[in-house]
Amino acid sequence: MADLKRTHIVMLCSPGVGHFIPIFELAKHLAHHDDLTITIITTQPITSIPDSYQTIINSLQSDIHLLSFPSPPYHSLPESAKDESRIMFSISHNLPRLRELLRSLASSDNPPVALFVDLFGVDAFDVAMEFKIHPYIFSTSSCFALRFGLHLPKLDDVLTGEFQDFLEPLRLPGCPPISPKDMPDFMLDRGNTAYLSFVRIFKRYVEAKGILVNSFEELEPVAMKALKDDEDVPLVYTVGPLVRTCLTGVVNGAGCLTWLDKQPLGSVLYVSFGSGGTLTREQMKELALGLEMSKQRFLWVVKTPHESKPSAAYFGGQTPESITSLEFLPDGFLARTEGLGLVVPAWAPQVEVLGHASVAGFMSHCGWNSILESILHGVPMLAWPLYAEQNLNALMIVDGLKVALRPQVGDNGLVTRDEVCRVIKCLMEGMEGKELRERMKQLSVAATKAVAEDGSSFKSISKLALDLKIL
Ligand code: UDX
């Protein structure tokens, strides 16, 4: 039974590996500070968490407890619950179970003082408040995306028409100019459920006792200042980069690391579209042929293509059908690129890959965790955003930080094989690539310092731990 003096925090995590990883890392960092007990509730089945994570879960420290409130299987969700709405549904579906858990914990020897929820969890605020538990938001994306999201309800109040009708980019405090093409896709139709849900969600952020962001001050000083200067915004703690530590010797993932060991230093482009991102068949073919034309070494995590819209398979990473994904590669591609490239279906141990000395570039869907992992390991990027807030992330790393290049989409909506080849060569061989790499190395140093003892995020987590103790 837990000791009376410990401060107990409950963390509710939306489904999706990209949400689970940072919340779990946050718990580990907080647990370094004495006297904290943490209960993490994941809303996906524990078995859907990738193998490398299972290894960490098995070695959990005793003051972190993991519970699973799995969401209903995807096929049983209502027709209306698509993409982001599915995540929200998985939280609302679990509120009665959360209430029961908090009720029993509230009357235990070690009642929780705070409930942390991520982007989609604001409906759980009401349940927390029933038991006098303070609600906190853990924002799993950038300070920039948070600043933008917090502007959204005000923008929505004054806007007539659609965001696409703007002729000039939006200029908001703490954000670079944002054109409609940089906005999350759900914003392009103000009538859709996901858009309306986000407006409602961001309206409630101000009710939080504090907001934690998986970023660091040195990465986003302007957005961070804009957050601090806004008196309507609760206290913001920058706690990142929260990145899974490399598991040396524990994972190899389809032979990726053994293969990388055999490649020359700084020679390989890693290509991956995150835990759920997929391309169309046609786009996948252009990417394959562009990779081949570039004659660069590559490690490509291939997922089964979709027919029309990029998928956001939030309910897990490793799907059995992904094994068939290699069938969609162009005829003869594997034979022609043998020796130059390694193609793996579904999943690779990304943190270990990015930390490998042979890897010199990362073509990514711009999920925030992928960006932080690339920054931490000093690997410059090719930005290929697909869904959610990934356009905003791409804008930040390409135009803002200048650590990534972005391939141009042609008139037919495709990035052609020539364009793929051009950006890859630019990143891997060109002067521009060299400059991007230099800037990324500087960010890597800053990121490492931020989480080291006395770094900005370390101090912020320490302050958070103290603030939680006096709630
Ligand atoms: C999505 C959003 O796009 C992201 O910005 C948001 O903040 C969380 O939800 P996701 O598509 O899961 O995220 O991408 P990302 O944020 O990059 O997270 C994927 C995680 O899975 C990373 O930690 C990555 O290391 C890991 N991963 C992914 C692997 O380990 N292997 C893989 O093959 C693919």
Short mmCIF file of C-alpha atoms and ligand atoms in Angstrom, two decimals:
data_model
loop_
_atom_site.label_atom_id
_atom_site.label_comp_id
_atom_site.label_asym_id
_atom_site.label_seq_id
_atom_site.Cartn_x
_atom_site.Cartn_y
_atom_site.Cartn_z
CA MET A 1 0.00 0.00 0.00
CA ALA A 2 1.30 3.47 -0.87
CA ASP A 3 2.88 5.59 1.82
CA LEU A 4 0.77 8.47 3.23
CA LYS A 5 3.31 11.16 2.36
CA ARG A 6 3.41 10.51 -1.37
CA THR A 7 1.77 12.88 -3.87
CA HIS A 8 -0.43 10.89 -6.21
CA ILE A 9 -1.05 11.92 -9.83
CA VAL A 10 -3.29 10.18 -12.34
CA MET A 11 -2.50 10.53 -16.06
CA LEU A 12 -5.14 9.73 -18.68
CA CYS A 13 -3.68 9.02 -22.08
CA SER A 14 -5.52 9.14 -25.43
CA PRO A 15 -5.07 6.13 -27.73
CA GLY A 16 -2.07 6.22 -30.04
CA VAL A 17 1.61 5.48 -29.59
CA GLY A 18 2.38 9.16 -30.21
CA HIS A 19 0.40 10.03 -27.07
CA PHE A 20 1.45 7.12 -24.89
CA ILE A 21 5.22 7.57 -25.33
CA PRO A 22 5.53 11.19 -24.10
CA ILE A 23 3.10 10.67 -21.21
CA PHE A 24 5.02 7.63 -20.09
CA GLU A 25 8.33 9.52 -20.37
CA LEU A 26 6.84 12.38 -18.38
CA ALA A 27 5.87 9.96 -15.63
CA LYS A 28 9.42 8.59 -15.59
CA HIS A 29 10.93 12.09 -15.29
CA LEU A 30 8.49 13.12 -12.56
CA ALA A 31 9.11 9.90 -10.68
CA HIS A 32 12.77 10.94 -10.37
CA HIS A 33 11.53 13.55 -7.96
CA ASP A 34 10.88 12.01 -4.58
CA ASP A 35 7.53 11.19 -3.12
CA LEU A 36 5.47 11.00 -6.31
CA THR A 37 3.18 8.11 -7.14
CA ILE A 38 1.84 8.05 -10.69
CA THR A 39 -1.04 6.03 -12.12
CA ILE A 40 -1.10 6.03 -15.93
CA ILE A 41 -4.33 5.02 -17.65
CA THR A 42 -3.90 4.07 -21.28
CA THR A 43 -7.01 3.93 -23.45
CA GLN A 44 -5.54 1.38 -25.83
CA PRO A 45 -4.93 -2.30 -25.14
CA ILE A 46 -1.51 -2.79 -23.55
CA THR A 47 -0.83 -5.45 -26.18
CA SER A 48 -1.05 -2.83 -28.96
CA ILE A 49 1.93 -0.95 -27.55
CA PRO A 50 5.06 -1.75 -29.63
CA ASP A 51 7.49 -4.38 -28.44
CA SER A 52 10.27 -1.97 -27.50
CA TYR A 53 7.86 -0.29 -25.12
CA GLN A 54 6.80 -3.58 -23.63
CA THR A 55 10.42 -3.98 -22.54
CA ILE A 56 10.27 -0.71 -20.62
CA ILE A 57 6.85 -1.45 -19.15
CA ASN A 58 8.18 -4.75 -17.84
CA SER A 59 10.91 -2.88 -16.00
CA LEU A 60 8.54 -0.25 -14.56
CA GLN A 61 9.59 1.45 -11.38
CA SER A 62 7.29 0.55 -8.53
CA ASP A 63 5.97 4.10 -8.10
CA ILE A 64 4.48 4.14 -11.63
CA HIS A 65 1.38 2.01 -12.14
CA LEU A 66 -0.11 1.28 -15.53
CA LEU A 67 -3.82 0.58 -16.05
CA SER A 68 -5.57 -0.06 -19.33
CA PHE A 69 -9.09 1.16 -20.15
CA PRO A 70 -9.12 -0.08 -23.75
CA SER A 71 -11.36 1.74 -26.19
CA PRO A 72 -13.88 -0.30 -28.17
CA PRO A 73 -12.39 -1.93 -31.28
CA TYR A 74 -12.28 0.37 -34.29
CA HIS A 75 -14.92 -1.55 -36.27
CA SER A 76 -17.44 -1.11 -33.45
CA LEU A 77 -17.11 2.69 -33.29
CA PRO A 78 -20.00 4.78 -34.59
CA GLU A 79 -19.77 5.82 -38.26
CA SER A 80 -19.51 9.46 -37.12
CA ALA A 81 -16.41 8.74 -35.02
CA LYS A 82 -13.60 9.19 -37.53
CA ASP A 83 -9.95 10.18 -37.08
CA GLU A 84 -9.67 12.78 -34.29
CA SER A 85 -13.31 12.18 -33.31
CA ARG A 86 -12.40 8.54 -32.62
CA ILE A 87 -9.87 9.69 -30.04
CA MET A 88 -12.39 11.94 -28.36
CA PHE A 89 -14.89 9.10 -28.36
CA SER A 90 -12.40 6.81 -26.64
CA ILE A 91 -12.10 9.34 -23.81
CA SER A 92 -15.83 10.02 -23.39
CA HIS A 93 -16.52 6.27 -23.54
CA ASN A 94 -14.16 5.75 -20.62
CA LEU A 95 -15.42 8.54 -18.34
CA PRO A 96 -17.64 6.21 -16.21
CA ARG A 97 -14.65 3.92 -15.58
CA LEU A 98 -12.48 6.91 -14.75
CA ARG A 99 -15.12 8.14 -12.29
CA GLU A 100 -15.18 4.74 -10.56
CA LEU A 101 -11.38 4.67 -10.34
CA LEU A 102 -11.11 8.22 -8.99
CA ARG A 103 -13.91 7.53 -6.51
CA SER A 104 -12.04 4.56 -5.10
CA LEU A 105 -8.67 6.35 -5.11
CA ALA A 106 -10.19 9.45 -3.49
CA SER A 107 -11.17 7.42 -0.45
CA SER A 108 -7.85 5.54 -0.30
CA ASP A 109 -4.78 6.30 1.86
CA ASN A 110 -3.20 7.99 -1.11
CA PRO A 111 -5.84 10.13 -2.89
CA PRO A 112 -4.74 11.77 -6.16
CA VAL A 113 -4.21 15.54 -6.18
CA ALA A 114 -4.01 16.01 -9.94
CA LEU A 115 -5.33 14.49 -13.15
CA PHE A 116 -3.22 15.02 -16.28
CA VAL A 117 -4.99 14.59 -19.61
CA ASP A 118 -3.58 15.09 -23.09
CA LEU A 119 -5.00 17.13 -25.96
CA PHE A 120 -8.25 15.20 -26.25
CA GLY A 121 -9.05 14.65 -22.58
CA VAL A 122 -10.72 17.88 -21.40
CA ASP A 123 -14.06 16.11 -20.80
CA ALA A 124 -12.35 14.31 -17.94
CA PHE A 125 -11.92 17.69 -16.18
CA ASP A 126 -15.51 17.44 -14.87
CA VAL A 127 -14.86 14.00 -13.39
CA ALA A 128 -11.65 15.22 -11.72
CA MET A 129 -13.40 18.21 -10.23
CA GLU A 130 -16.13 15.98 -8.74
CA PHE A 131 -13.39 14.58 -6.50
CA LYS A 132 -11.61 17.92 -5.96
CA ILE A 133 -8.70 16.77 -8.12
CA HIS A 134 -6.88 19.50 -10.06
CA PRO A 135 -6.95 19.10 -13.86
CA TYR A 136 -3.80 19.64 -15.93
CA ILE A 137 -3.30 19.49 -19.71
CA PHE A 138 -0.32 17.72 -21.21
CA SER A 139 0.09 19.14 -24.71
CA THR A 140 1.91 16.49 -26.77
CA SER A 141 2.80 18.91 -29.56
CA SER A 142 4.75 22.20 -29.83
CA CYS A 143 4.33 25.52 -27.97
CA PHE A 144 3.51 26.95 -31.40
CA ALA A 145 0.66 24.46 -31.96
CA LEU A 146 -0.57 25.15 -28.42
CA ARG A 147 -0.46 28.93 -28.95
CA PHE A 148 -2.31 28.48 -32.23
CA GLY A 149 -4.92 26.19 -30.65
CA LEU A 150 -5.54 28.63 -27.83
CA HIS A 151 -6.27 31.35 -30.42
CA LEU A 152 -8.77 29.12 -32.17
CA PRO A 153 -11.93 29.83 -30.11
CA LYS A 154 -11.37 33.61 -30.42
CA LEU A 155 -10.76 33.32 -34.16
CA ASP A 156 -13.85 31.18 -34.52
CA ASP A 157 -15.96 33.83 -32.76
CA VAL A 158 -15.03 36.59 -35.19
CA LEU A 159 -14.67 34.63 -38.41
CA THR A 160 -17.28 34.59 -41.12
CA GLY A 161 -16.71 32.05 -43.92
CA GLU A 162 -13.90 29.53 -44.13
CA PHE A 163 -10.19 29.78 -43.31
CA GLN A 164 -9.36 29.03 -46.97
CA ASP A 165 -10.97 32.34 -47.93
CA PHE A 166 -8.11 34.24 -46.28
CA LEU A 167 -6.00 35.91 -48.91
CA GLU A 168 -3.28 36.89 -46.45
CA PRO A 169 -1.59 34.50 -44.02
CA LEU A 170 -2.91 34.64 -40.45
CA ARG A 171 -0.64 36.65 -38.18
CA LEU A 172 -1.04 35.70 -34.54
CA PRO A 173 1.18 36.59 -31.56
CA GLY A 174 3.86 33.97 -31.02
CA CYS A 175 3.21 32.21 -34.35
CA PRO A 176 4.87 32.52 -37.76
CA PRO A 177 2.47 33.65 -40.54
CA ILE A 178 0.06 30.76 -41.20
CA SER A 179 -1.55 30.20 -44.62
CA PRO A 180 -4.58 27.91 -45.01
CA LYS A 181 -2.25 25.21 -46.46
CA ASP A 182 -0.34 25.18 -43.14
CA MET A 183 -3.45 24.65 -41.03
CA PRO A 184 -4.55 21.28 -39.66
CA ASP A 185 -6.82 19.61 -42.22
CA PHE A 186 -9.84 19.64 -39.87
CA MET A 187 -9.81 23.47 -40.05
CA LEU A 188 -10.63 23.55 -43.74
CA ASP A 189 -14.31 22.93 -43.07
CA ARG A 190 -15.65 24.85 -40.09
CA GLY A 191 -18.78 22.71 -40.06
CA ASN A 192 -17.05 19.37 -39.50
CA THR A 193 -17.25 17.53 -36.19
CA ALA A 194 -13.52 17.45 -35.58
CA TYR A 195 -13.24 21.23 -36.08
CA LEU A 196 -16.14 21.97 -33.72
CA SER A 197 -14.71 19.57 -31.15
CA PHE A 198 -11.32 21.29 -31.25
CA VAL A 199 -12.88 24.72 -30.73
CA ARG A 200 -14.74 23.31 -27.72
CA ILE A 201 -11.60 21.56 -26.42
CA PHE A 202 -9.36 24.64 -26.64
CA LYS A 203 -12.04 26.77 -24.93
CA ARG A 204 -11.71 24.53 -21.88
CA TYR A 205 -7.90 24.72 -21.68
CA VAL A 206 -8.15 27.85 -19.52
CA GLU A 207 -9.83 25.77 -16.79
CA ALA A 208 -6.64 23.76 -16.28
CA LYS A 209 -4.48 24.40 -13.24
CA GLY A 210 -1.44 24.19 -15.53
CA ILE A 211 -0.41 23.21 -19.06
CA LEU A 212 2.61 21.02 -19.73
CA VAL A 213 4.18 21.14 -23.20
CA ASN A 214 6.49 18.55 -24.74
CA SER A 215 8.94 21.18 -25.95
CA PHE A 216 11.78 23.28 -24.55
CA GLU A 217 12.20 27.03 -24.14
CA GLU A 218 15.33 27.32 -26.29
CA LEU A 219 13.51 25.70 -29.24
CA GLU A 220 10.51 28.03 -29.23
CA PRO A 221 11.30 31.22 -27.31
CA VAL A 222 8.80 33.39 -29.21
CA ALA A 223 5.80 31.06 -28.87
CA MET A 224 6.72 30.41 -25.25
CA LYS A 225 6.87 34.15 -24.47
CA ALA A 226 3.49 34.65 -26.14
CA LEU A 227 2.04 31.90 -23.91
CA LYS A 228 3.57 33.42 -20.77
CA ASP A 229 2.44 36.94 -21.67
CA ASP A 230 -1.19 35.92 -22.09
CA GLU A 231 -2.86 36.26 -18.72
CA ASP A 232 -5.76 34.05 -19.79
CA VAL A 233 -3.40 31.09 -20.26
CA PRO A 234 -2.75 28.91 -17.19
CA LEU A 235 0.83 28.40 -15.99
CA VAL A 236 2.84 26.68 -18.77
CA TYR A 237 5.61 24.18 -18.00
CA THR A 238 7.97 23.19 -20.85
CA VAL A 239 8.95 19.61 -20.06
CA GLY A 240 10.52 18.33 -23.28
CA PRO A 241 11.95 16.83 -25.27
CA LEU A 242 10.36 13.75 -23.69
CA VAL A 243 11.82 11.05 -25.88
CA ARG A 244 12.14 7.35 -25.20
CA THR A 245 15.73 6.48 -24.31
CA CYS A 246 17.60 4.16 -26.71
CA LEU A 247 17.43 0.50 -25.74
CA THR A 248 20.87 -0.65 -26.80
CA GLY A 249 21.12 -4.37 -27.40
CA VAL A 250 17.44 -4.95 -26.58
CA VAL A 251 15.72 -4.22 -29.88
CA ASN A 252 16.67 -4.73 -33.49
CA GLY A 253 13.30 -4.48 -35.23
CA ALA A 254 13.32 -6.46 -38.49
CA GLY A 255 17.13 -6.40 -38.53
CA CYS A 256 17.25 -2.60 -38.93
CA LEU A 257 20.12 -2.03 -36.54
CA THR A 258 22.22 -4.92 -37.81
CA TRP A 259 21.76 -3.57 -41.34
CA LEU A 260 22.64 -0.01 -40.25
CA ASP A 261 25.81 -1.31 -38.57
CA LYS A 262 27.02 -2.40 -42.02
CA GLN A 263 26.44 0.98 -43.73
CA PRO A 264 29.00 3.81 -43.97
CA LEU A 265 28.75 6.54 -41.32
CA GLY A 266 26.27 9.33 -42.13
CA SER A 267 25.03 7.71 -45.35
CA VAL A 268 21.45 6.53 -44.78
CA LEU A 269 18.11 8.31 -45.22
CA TYR A 270 15.47 6.99 -42.80
CA VAL A 271 11.94 7.16 -44.24
CA SER A 272 8.93 6.74 -41.97
CA PHE A 273 5.48 8.26 -41.66
CA GLY A 274 4.95 7.64 -37.97
CA SER A 275 2.65 5.34 -36.12
CA GLY A 276 -0.32 5.71 -38.43
CA GLY A 277 0.60 7.70 -41.53
CA THR A 278 0.09 6.14 -44.95
CA LEU A 279 0.40 7.33 -48.56
CA THR A 280 -1.80 6.57 -51.55
CA ARG A 281 -0.67 3.74 -53.85
CA GLU A 282 0.31 6.22 -56.53
CA GLN A 283 2.27 8.36 -54.09
CA MET A 284 3.99 5.32 -52.66
CA LYS A 285 5.13 4.38 -56.17
CA GLU A 286 6.52 7.87 -56.85
CA LEU A 287 8.35 7.82 -53.53
CA ALA A 288 9.85 4.41 -54.29
CA LEU A 289 11.04 5.45 -57.75
CA GLY A 290 12.40 8.76 -56.43
CA LEU A 291 14.35 6.94 -53.72
CA GLU A 292 15.76 4.62 -56.37
CA MET A 293 16.71 7.51 -58.68
CA SER A 294 18.51 9.33 -55.86
CA LYS A 295 20.94 6.39 -55.49
CA GLN A 296 21.16 7.15 -51.75
CA ARG A 297 21.12 4.49 -49.08
CA PHE A 298 17.76 4.28 -47.32
CA LEU A 299 15.84 2.49 -44.59
CA TRP A 300 12.11 2.70 -45.36
CA VAL A 301 9.28 1.65 -43.04
CA VAL A 302 6.53 0.75 -45.50
CA LYS A 303 2.86 0.74 -44.56
CA THR A 304 -0.05 -0.54 -46.63
CA PRO A 305 -1.21 2.39 -48.77
CA HIS A 306 -4.67 3.91 -48.52
CA GLU A 307 -6.98 4.77 -51.38
CA SER A 308 -7.83 8.42 -50.87
CA LYS A 309 -7.00 10.13 -47.58
CA PRO A 310 -3.97 9.79 -45.29
CA SER A 311 -4.86 7.52 -42.44
CA ALA A 312 -4.50 8.32 -38.79
CA ALA A 313 -4.44 4.81 -37.33
CA TYR A 314 -4.31 6.05 -33.76
CA PHE A 315 -5.19 2.71 -32.25
CA GLY A 316 -1.77 1.14 -32.34
CA GLY A 317 1.37 0.92 -34.37
CA GLN A 318 1.95 -2.61 -35.47
CA THR A 319 -0.96 -3.85 -37.50
CA PRO A 320 -0.80 -7.42 -38.81
CA GLU A 321 -2.00 -6.44 -42.28
CA SER A 322 0.98 -4.11 -42.63
CA ILE A 323 3.11 -7.18 -43.29
CA THR A 324 1.55 -7.23 -46.75
CA SER A 325 2.61 -3.62 -47.39
CA LEU A 326 5.68 -4.66 -49.42
CA GLU A 327 3.35 -6.06 -52.11
CA PHE A 328 2.48 -2.48 -53.07
CA LEU A 329 6.03 -1.54 -54.03
CA PRO A 330 6.72 -1.08 -57.78
CA ASP A 331 7.69 -4.24 -59.67
CA GLY A 332 11.35 -5.11 -59.30
CA PHE A 333 11.99 -2.30 -56.77
CA LEU A 334 13.33 -4.58 -54.05
CA ALA A 335 15.68 -6.40 -56.43
CA ARG A 336 16.95 -3.18 -58.02
CA THR A 337 17.65 -1.50 -54.66
CA GLU A 338 19.16 -4.53 -52.95
CA GLY A 339 22.35 -3.54 -51.19
CA LEU A 340 21.37 0.12 -51.23
CA GLY A 341 18.18 0.07 -49.24
CA LEU A 342 16.36 -1.87 -46.55
CA VAL A 343 12.58 -1.93 -46.60
CA VAL A 344 10.77 -3.07 -43.47
CA PRO A 345 7.03 -3.55 -43.09
CA ALA A 346 5.05 -1.64 -40.47
CA TRP A 347 7.49 -0.71 -37.73
CA ALA A 348 11.14 0.11 -36.95
CA PRO A 349 12.82 0.94 -33.62
CA GLN A 350 12.84 4.64 -34.55
CA VAL A 351 14.71 6.11 -31.60
CA GLU A 352 17.54 3.61 -32.02
CA VAL A 353 17.55 4.20 -35.79
CA LEU A 354 17.79 7.98 -35.43
CA GLY A 355 20.53 7.55 -32.84
CA HIS A 356 22.58 5.33 -35.20
CA ALA A 357 25.74 6.88 -36.63
CA SER A 358 24.91 5.70 -40.17
CA VAL A 359 21.71 7.75 -40.35
CA ALA A 360 22.07 11.23 -41.88
CA GLY A 361 18.53 12.25 -42.80
CA PHE A 362 14.90 11.59 -41.88
CA MET A 363 11.95 11.83 -44.27
CA SER A 364 9.01 12.18 -41.88
CA HIS A 365 5.28 12.87 -41.63
CA CYS A 366 6.22 15.53 -39.04
CA GLY A 367 4.55 13.95 -36.01
CA TRP A 368 5.79 15.95 -33.06
CA ASN A 369 7.51 12.98 -31.38
CA SER A 370 9.37 12.19 -34.60
CA ILE A 371 10.54 15.80 -34.82
CA LEU A 372 11.77 15.83 -31.22
CA GLU A 373 13.57 12.51 -31.73
CA SER A 374 15.28 13.87 -34.84
CA ILE A 375 16.26 17.07 -33.04
CA LEU A 376 17.68 15.18 -30.08
CA HIS A 377 19.83 13.06 -32.40
CA GLY A 378 20.79 15.98 -34.68
CA VAL A 379 19.30 14.45 -37.86
CA PRO A 380 18.03 16.99 -40.48
CA MET A 381 14.66 16.25 -42.04
CA LEU A 382 12.53 16.10 -45.15
CA ALA A 383 9.06 17.30 -44.15
CA TRP A 384 6.12 15.38 -45.59
CA PRO A 385 3.13 16.26 -43.37
CA LEU A 386 -0.02 14.11 -43.67
CA TYR A 387 -2.71 14.93 -41.12
CA ALA A 388 -3.57 16.49 -37.72
CA GLU A 389 -1.24 19.37 -36.75
CA GLN A 390 1.60 18.06 -38.94
CA ASN A 391 1.34 20.99 -41.42
CA LEU A 392 2.02 23.39 -38.55
CA ASN A 393 4.97 21.26 -37.45
CA ALA A 394 6.34 21.28 -41.01
CA LEU A 395 6.02 25.05 -41.20
CA MET A 396 8.00 25.35 -38.00
CA ILE A 397 10.90 23.08 -38.98
CA VAL A 398 11.15 24.23 -42.63
CA ASP A 399 10.52 28.00 -42.49
CA GLY A 400 11.07 28.69 -38.79
CA LEU A 401 13.97 26.55 -37.59
CA LYS A 402 15.38 25.83 -41.09
CA VAL A 403 16.34 22.28 -40.24
CA ALA A 404 14.21 20.60 -42.91
CA LEU A 405 13.37 20.75 -46.61
CA ARG A 406 9.89 20.19 -47.96
CA PRO A 407 9.20 18.52 -51.30
CA GLN A 408 6.78 20.44 -53.53
CA VAL A 409 3.45 18.84 -54.34
CA GLY A 410 2.74 18.91 -58.11
CA ASP A 411 -0.48 20.04 -59.83
CA ASN A 412 -1.79 16.47 -59.77
CA GLY A 413 -1.57 16.42 -55.96
CA LEU A 414 1.48 14.13 -56.03
CA VAL A 415 5.11 14.65 -55.11
CA THR A 416 6.73 13.33 -58.29
CA ARG A 417 9.68 10.90 -58.36
CA ASP A 418 11.86 13.74 -59.75
CA GLU A 419 10.96 15.98 -56.84
CA VAL A 420 11.59 13.15 -54.35
CA CYS A 421 14.99 12.56 -55.91
CA ARG A 422 15.81 16.30 -55.90
CA VAL A 423 15.06 16.90 -52.20
CA ILE A 424 16.81 13.72 -51.12
CA LYS A 425 19.99 14.68 -52.99
CA CYS A 426 19.77 18.22 -51.64
CA LEU A 427 19.57 16.92 -48.07
CA MET A 428 22.09 14.11 -48.34
CA GLU A 429 24.68 15.61 -50.69
CA GLY A 430 24.12 19.34 -51.19
CA MET A 431 25.43 22.48 -49.46
CA GLU A 432 21.93 23.22 -48.21
CA GLY A 433 21.82 19.81 -46.53
CA LYS A 434 25.13 20.59 -44.83
CA GLU A 435 23.74 23.85 -43.43
CA LEU A 436 20.56 22.14 -42.22
CA ARG A 437 22.70 19.48 -40.52
CA GLU A 438 24.80 22.14 -38.77
CA ARG A 439 21.68 23.88 -37.41
CA MET A 440 20.19 20.55 -36.35
CA LYS A 441 23.39 19.70 -34.44
CA GLN A 442 23.08 22.99 -32.54
CA LEU A 443 19.47 22.17 -31.66
CA SER A 444 20.56 18.72 -30.55
CA VAL A 445 23.01 20.26 -28.09
CA ALA A 446 20.31 22.64 -26.81
CA ALA A 447 17.80 19.77 -26.46
CA THR A 448 20.27 17.64 -24.52
CA LYS A 449 21.04 20.56 -22.20
CA ALA A 450 17.34 21.31 -21.64
CA VAL A 451 16.68 17.92 -20.06
CA ALA A 452 20.04 17.60 -18.28
CA GLU A 453 20.35 18.63 -14.63
CA ASP A 454 19.77 22.39 -14.32
CA GLY A 455 18.53 22.63 -17.92
CA SER A 456 15.34 24.61 -18.63
CA SER A 457 13.03 21.58 -18.89
CA PHE A 458 14.66 19.83 -15.94
CA LYS A 459 13.99 22.91 -13.81
CA SER A 460 10.47 23.17 -15.15
CA ILE A 461 9.74 19.52 -14.23
CA SER A 462 11.25 20.13 -10.76
CA LYS A 463 9.00 23.16 -10.31
CA LEU A 464 6.01 21.12 -11.43
CA ALA A 465 6.87 18.39 -8.93
CA LEU A 466 7.07 21.00 -6.14
CA ASP A 467 3.84 22.71 -7.23
CA LEU A 468 2.05 19.35 -7.20
CA LYS A 469 3.20 18.65 -3.67
CA ILE A 470 1.57 21.81 -2.30
CA LEU A 471 -1.77 21.40 -4.06
C1 UDX B 1 0.38 11.99 -33.88
C2 UDX B 1 0.66 13.46 -34.30
O1 UDX B 1 0.86 13.65 -35.61
C3 UDX B 1 1.67 14.07 -33.42
O2 UDX B 1 2.19 15.29 -33.87
C4 UDX B 1 0.92 14.23 -32.17
O3 UDX B 1 1.57 15.07 -31.30
C5 UDX B 1 0.68 12.84 -31.63
O4 UDX B 1 -0.12 12.09 -32.57
P1 UDX B 1 2.08 9.95 -34.65
O5 UDX B 1 1.51 9.83 -35.99
O6 UDX B 1 1.96 8.81 -33.75
O7 UDX B 1 1.55 11.19 -33.82
O8 UDX B 1 3.61 10.37 -34.86
P2 UDX B 1 4.71 10.81 -33.83
O9 UDX B 1 4.26 11.92 -32.97
O10 UDX B 1 5.92 11.07 -34.62
O11 UDX B 1 4.90 9.53 -32.90
C6 UDX B 1 5.23 8.28 -33.39
C7 UDX B 1 6.05 7.55 -32.34
O12 UDX B 1 6.13 6.19 -32.71
C8 UDX B 1 7.47 8.07 -32.25
O13 UDX B 1 7.88 8.11 -30.91
C9 UDX B 1 8.30 7.06 -33.01
O14 UDX B 1 9.60 6.89 -32.51
C10 UDX B 1 7.49 5.79 -32.85
N1 UDX B 1 7.64 4.97 -34.04
C11 UDX B 1 6.93 5.24 -35.17
C12 UDX B 1 8.53 3.91 -34.01
O15 UDX B 1 9.19 3.67 -32.99
N2 UDX B 1 8.64 3.14 -35.13
C13 UDX B 1 7.95 3.35 -36.26
O16 UDX B 1 8.14 2.62 -37.23
C14 UDX B 1 7.07 4.45 -36.30
#
